[in-house]
Amino acid sequence: MKDYEVVIGLEVHVELATKTKIFCSCSTEFGGAPNTHTCPVCTGMPGSLPVLNKQVVEYATAVGLATNCTITQNCKFDRKNYFYPDNPQNYQISQLYLPICRDGYVEIETEEGTKKVRIHEIHMEEDAGKLVHDDWTDCSLVDFNRSGVPLIEIVSEPDMRSADEVIAYLEKLRLIIQYLGASDCKLNEGSMRADVNLSVREKGSSEFGTRTETKNLNSFKAIARAIENETNSQIDLLESGEEVVQETRRWDDTKEYSYAMRSKEDAQDYRYFPDPDLVPINISDEWLEKIRSAQPEFRDEKRARYVEEYKIPQYDADIITLYKPLADLFEDAVKEGSSPKEASNWLMGETMRIVKDKNIEPDQVKLEGSAFSAFLKLIQDGVINKTVAKEVFEAIFDGGVDPVAYVEEHGLKMDNDTDGLKKIIEEIIEKNPKAVADYQAGNKKAAGAIVGQTMKATQGKANPQMINQIISELLD
Amino acid sequence: MANIISDETIEYVGILAKLELSDDEKEKAKSDMGRMLDYIDMLNQLDTSSVEPMSHIFPVNNVFREDVVVNGDDRENILANAPEEKDGTFVVPKTVD
Ligand SMILES: [Zn+2]
């Protein structure tokens, strides 16, 4: 077999985190009953007039700046014409001629070092409605709640050469966009979607092979599997002397197989033209500067600062900054006076354990910064001990629970009553002559049994330091 | 008429526009489109090399909305336009990729 190389370019759609749709004042909130977030504009009623949401321009520009793009300061919208029931206007408002951002790049880490993946363009557009197919009748049902939700489409150059590079690129985009607050970028919920354009060619060739486009990839695992699958099937075709057909394929992750989508009749001829309902956009130098100066501290800078300023280990800084919500929790806690190492320990340890148990992603953590800070203060002030702390942390983890009130309500405060504790320990010592003998014979570890029973007797509320001190007083 | 529209072209435009034309209508559409293209040819004779392409007839730009939810639930009115409705949705002929 010849030596082949895979060439991959990505079209990434990202749903912007605006409160309203791109061209009307309907809510973008998820989960409403069908068509409850609709109006004449987003259902394409004749005579309705779209008006652009300013925040969409600001988010798109911010993403462009963060990905080293040139901003098209005079840009406009075009109509992409096609018929499909999820597209009520029979055209999608998008940008073809003057996309808002062009010629950018991001840097990814690969095994061979840092690599640039170039961005061809980023354009603004509207999302379509949702079609549900009714199995009982021969019809489809349309919900326009998502119709008009703002998207940016980030089109890369065909610069990626493996599934790992694709995932590194997507992770990079996700981090940049999450740090900007422009989207939550959740592949599994559809707020970030990737279409993979893939072709193979003989290694060393400068010509591109015929490419296929694979859609419906909603996890990193699905992307990796689809790339492997598509690469192999194209190589098989070439090896057997057949040709790759340029087509759009849809990935079925449960079957680990992609199939050609029935081509929407003549859909390739979109007959783009400038949208006459929308006036051109002019992004002045001042406006651009304002957006530039509002850019946040991104992951790489944050990661370096955490090590430098807060003296937490590099490994901790790597993990915490990988997820914006964790970085926010960390910074909130440190700002409120928590020890950086203690805050980092809870994020690295218990947080990751619970995330794994619940089978969620770390960026889905809903714990509030205020609750986390208050929780750490309870430990620092000696109000709760480590054993109880784990219970409290689990209780506040999903958000909406005040740790101070929780500790109060459940009577979890550390017991600092020395006399009471001494009495309990005396009783336990009396019942455990063997542990006492071992301890006094020099095996200090034998105290563990007494500590354990004391904790049990106090429902975990005793101050462990105090227990050790009392044992030492009574037995040494 | 300088521009002659072929049968294939009018057929194709019909498909794109989801219009079914009778033979009579096709002939009429062919001559209408031919005359439109003639008119464009006339415009093309003008020297526009120093003119910026225009996408809008008014000298206006930057018409924006603030990102504030104003619209409430207007489903009843919106669905009043549906030829058929079911469970709060528009019912359309079965459509799959
Ligand atoms: Zn609307």
PDB file of N, CA, C and O in Angstrom, chain A residues 419-444:
ATOM      1  N   ASP A 419     -14.027  19.355  77.144  1.00  0.00           N
ATOM      2  CA  ASP A 419     -14.401  18.465  78.258  1.00  0.00           C
ATOM      3  C   ASP A 419     -15.279  17.322  77.784  1.00  0.00           C
ATOM      4  O   ASP A 419     -15.064  16.169  78.139  1.00  0.00           O
ATOM      5  N   GLY A 420     -16.241  17.680  76.956  1.00  0.00           N
ATOM      6  CA  GLY A 420     -17.159  16.659  76.430  1.00  0.00           C
ATOM      7  C   GLY A 420     -16.380  15.619  75.630  1.00  0.00           C
ATOM      8  O   GLY A 420     -16.577  14.406  75.796  1.00  0.00           O
ATOM      9  N   LEU A 421     -15.452  16.105  74.804  1.00  0.00           N
ATOM     10  CA  LEU A 421     -14.677  15.224  73.937  1.00  0.00           C
ATOM     11  C   LEU A 421     -13.779  14.316  74.790  1.00  0.00           C
ATOM     12  O   LEU A 421     -13.649  13.117  74.532  1.00  0.00           O
ATOM     13  N   LYS A 422     -13.218  14.891  75.830  1.00  0.00           N
ATOM     14  CA  LYS A 422     -12.305  14.134  76.701  1.00  0.00           C
ATOM     15  C   LYS A 422     -13.054  12.951  77.324  1.00  0.00           C
ATOM     16  O   LYS A 422     -12.544  11.833  77.391  1.00  0.00           O
ATOM     17  N   LYS A 423     -14.302  13.216  77.741  1.00  0.00           N
ATOM     18  CA  LYS A 423     -15.116  12.161  78.356  1.00  0.00           C
ATOM     19  C   LYS A 423     -15.341  11.011  77.375  1.00  0.00           C
ATOM     20  O   LYS A 423     -15.209   9.840  77.725  1.00  0.00           O
ATOM     21  N   ILE A 424     -15.671  11.381  76.147  1.00  0.00           N
ATOM     22  CA  ILE A 424     -15.930  10.360  75.112  1.00  0.00           C
ATOM     23  C   ILE A 424     -14.673   9.523  74.890  1.00  0.00           C
ATOM     24  O   ILE A 424     -14.719   8.290  74.851  1.00  0.00           O
ATOM     25  N   ILE A 425     -13.528  10.185  74.786  1.00  0.00           N
ATOM     26  CA  ILE A 425     -12.274   9.473  74.516  1.00  0.00           C
ATOM     27  C   ILE A 425     -11.897   8.560  75.680  1.00  0.00           C
ATOM     28  O   ILE A 425     -11.466   7.419  75.465  1.00  0.00           O
ATOM     29  N   GLU A 426     -12.150   9.045  76.871  1.00  0.00           N
ATOM     30  CA  GLU A 426     -11.850   8.208  78.055  1.00  0.00           C
ATOM     31  C   GLU A 426     -12.634   6.893  77.993  1.00  0.00           C
ATOM     32  O   GLU A 426     -12.100   5.823  78.266  1.00  0.00           O
ATOM     33  N   GLU A 427     -13.896   7.017  77.603  1.00  0.00           N
ATOM     34  CA  GLU A 427     -14.734   5.799  77.504  1.00  0.00           C
ATOM     35  C   GLU A 427     -14.199   4.854  76.442  1.00  0.00           C
ATOM     36  O   GLU A 427     -14.138   3.644  76.645  1.00  0.00           O
ATOM     37  N   ILE A 428     -13.789   5.426  75.314  1.00  0.00           N
ATOM     38  CA  ILE A 428     -13.291   4.592  74.213  1.00  0.00           C
ATOM     39  C   ILE A 428     -11.986   3.917  74.613  1.00  0.00           C
ATOM     40  O   ILE A 428     -11.767   2.735  74.327  1.00  0.00           O
ATOM     41  N   ILE A 429     -11.139   4.638  75.315  1.00  0.00           N
ATOM     42  CA  ILE A 429      -9.865   4.069  75.773  1.00  0.00           C
ATOM     43  C   ILE A 429     -10.121   2.867  76.687  1.00  0.00           C
ATOM     44  O   ILE A 429      -9.482   1.821  76.573  1.00  0.00           O
ATOM     45  N   GLU A 430     -11.125   3.055  77.541  1.00  0.00           N
ATOM     46  CA  GLU A 430     -11.472   1.976  78.475  1.00  0.00           C
ATOM     47  C   GLU A 430     -11.889   0.696  77.745  1.00  0.00           C
ATOM     48  O   GLU A 430     -11.551  -0.408  78.159  1.00  0.00           O
ATOM     49  N   LYS A 431     -12.610   0.893  76.615  1.00  0.00           N
ATOM     50  CA  LYS A 431     -13.131  -0.267  75.879  1.00  0.00           C
ATOM     51  C   LYS A 431     -12.100  -0.868  74.925  1.00  0.00           C
ATOM     52  O   LYS A 431     -12.377  -1.865  74.270  1.00  0.00           O
ATOM     53  N   ASN A 432     -10.952  -0.235  74.775  1.00  0.00           N
ATOM     54  CA  ASN A 432      -9.978  -0.710  73.787  1.00  0.00           C
ATOM     55  C   ASN A 432      -8.587  -0.934  74.393  1.00  0.00           C
ATOM     56  O   ASN A 432      -7.605  -0.303  73.976  1.00  0.00           O
ATOM     57  N   PRO A 433      -8.496  -1.817  75.336  1.00  0.00           N
ATOM     58  CA  PRO A 433      -7.200  -2.023  76.014  1.00  0.00           C
ATOM     59  C   PRO A 433      -6.086  -2.444  75.049  1.00  0.00           C
ATOM     60  O   PRO A 433      -4.937  -2.057  75.222  1.00  0.00           O
ATOM     61  N   LYS A 434      -6.459  -3.175  73.989  1.00  0.00           N
ATOM     62  CA  LYS A 434      -5.438  -3.668  73.056  1.00  0.00           C
ATOM     63  C   LYS A 434      -4.782  -2.490  72.319  1.00  0.00           C
ATOM     64  O   LYS A 434      -3.551  -2.393  72.259  1.00  0.00           O
ATOM     65  N   ALA A 435      -5.627  -1.589  71.784  1.00  0.00           N
ATOM     66  CA  ALA A 435      -5.091  -0.428  71.073  1.00  0.00           C
ATOM     67  C   ALA A 435      -4.220   0.410  71.998  1.00  0.00           C
ATOM     68  O   ALA A 435      -3.166   0.909  71.595  1.00  0.00           O
ATOM     69  N   VAL A 436      -4.664   0.533  73.251  1.00  0.00           N
ATOM     70  CA  VAL A 436      -3.913   1.337  74.224  1.00  0.00           C
ATOM     71  C   VAL A 436      -2.555   0.699  74.487  1.00  0.00           C
ATOM     72  O   VAL A 436      -1.523   1.379  74.483  1.00  0.00           O
ATOM     73  N   ALA A 437      -2.587  -0.629  74.675  1.00  0.00           N
ATOM     74  CA  ALA A 437      -1.330  -1.342  74.948  1.00  0.00           C
ATOM     75  C   ALA A 437      -0.356  -1.193  73.778  1.00  0.00           C
ATOM     76  O   ALA A 437       0.819  -0.887  73.974  1.00  0.00           O
ATOM     77  N   ASP A 438      -0.884  -1.391  72.558  1.00  0.00           N
ATOM     78  CA  ASP A 438      -0.039  -1.253  71.356  1.00  0.00           C
ATOM     79  C   ASP A 438       0.564   0.140  71.291  1.00  0.00           C
ATOM     80  O   ASP A 438       1.739   0.317  71.009  1.00  0.00           O
ATOM     81  N   TYR A 439      -0.298   1.118  71.545  1.00  0.00           N
ATOM     82  CA  TYR A 439       0.140   2.521  71.464  1.00  0.00           C
ATOM     83  C   TYR A 439       1.257   2.773  72.473  1.00  0.00           C
ATOM     84  O   TYR A 439       2.287   3.348  72.135  1.00  0.00           O
ATOM     85  N   GLN A 440       1.009   2.294  73.684  1.00  0.00           N
ATOM     86  CA  GLN A 440       1.996   2.568  74.726  1.00  0.00           C
ATOM     87  C   GLN A 440       3.274   1.759  74.524  1.00  0.00           C
ATOM     88  O   GLN A 440       4.318   2.110  75.053  1.00  0.00           O
ATOM     89  N   ALA A 441       3.139   0.687  73.726  1.00  0.00           N
ATOM     90  CA  ALA A 441       4.337  -0.102  73.414  1.00  0.00           C
ATOM     91  C   ALA A 441       5.145   0.546  72.282  1.00  0.00           C
ATOM     92  O   ALA A 441       6.127  -0.024  71.833  1.00  0.00           O
ATOM     93  N   GLY A 442       4.665   1.681  71.813  1.00  0.00           N
ATOM     94  CA  GLY A 442       5.446   2.413  70.807  1.00  0.00           C
ATOM     95  C   GLY A 442       4.820   2.441  69.424  1.00  0.00           C
ATOM     96  O   GLY A 442       5.305   3.120  68.533  1.00  0.00           O
ATOM     97  N   ASN A 443       3.741   1.684  69.222  1.00  0.00           N
ATOM     98  CA  ASN A 443       3.077   1.719  67.909  1.00  0.00           C
ATOM     99  C   ASN A 443       2.072   2.870  67.881  1.00  0.00           C
ATOM    100  O   ASN A 443       0.896   2.694  68.177  1.00  0.00           O
ATOM    101  N   LYS A 444       2.557   4.055  67.492  1.00  0.00           N
ATOM    102  CA  LYS A 444       1.697   5.253  67.540  1.00  0.00           C
ATOM    103  C   LYS A 444       0.502   5.143  66.590  1.00  0.00           C
ATOM    104  O   LYS A 444      -0.518   5.795  66.779  1.00  0.00           O
TER     105      LYS A 444
END
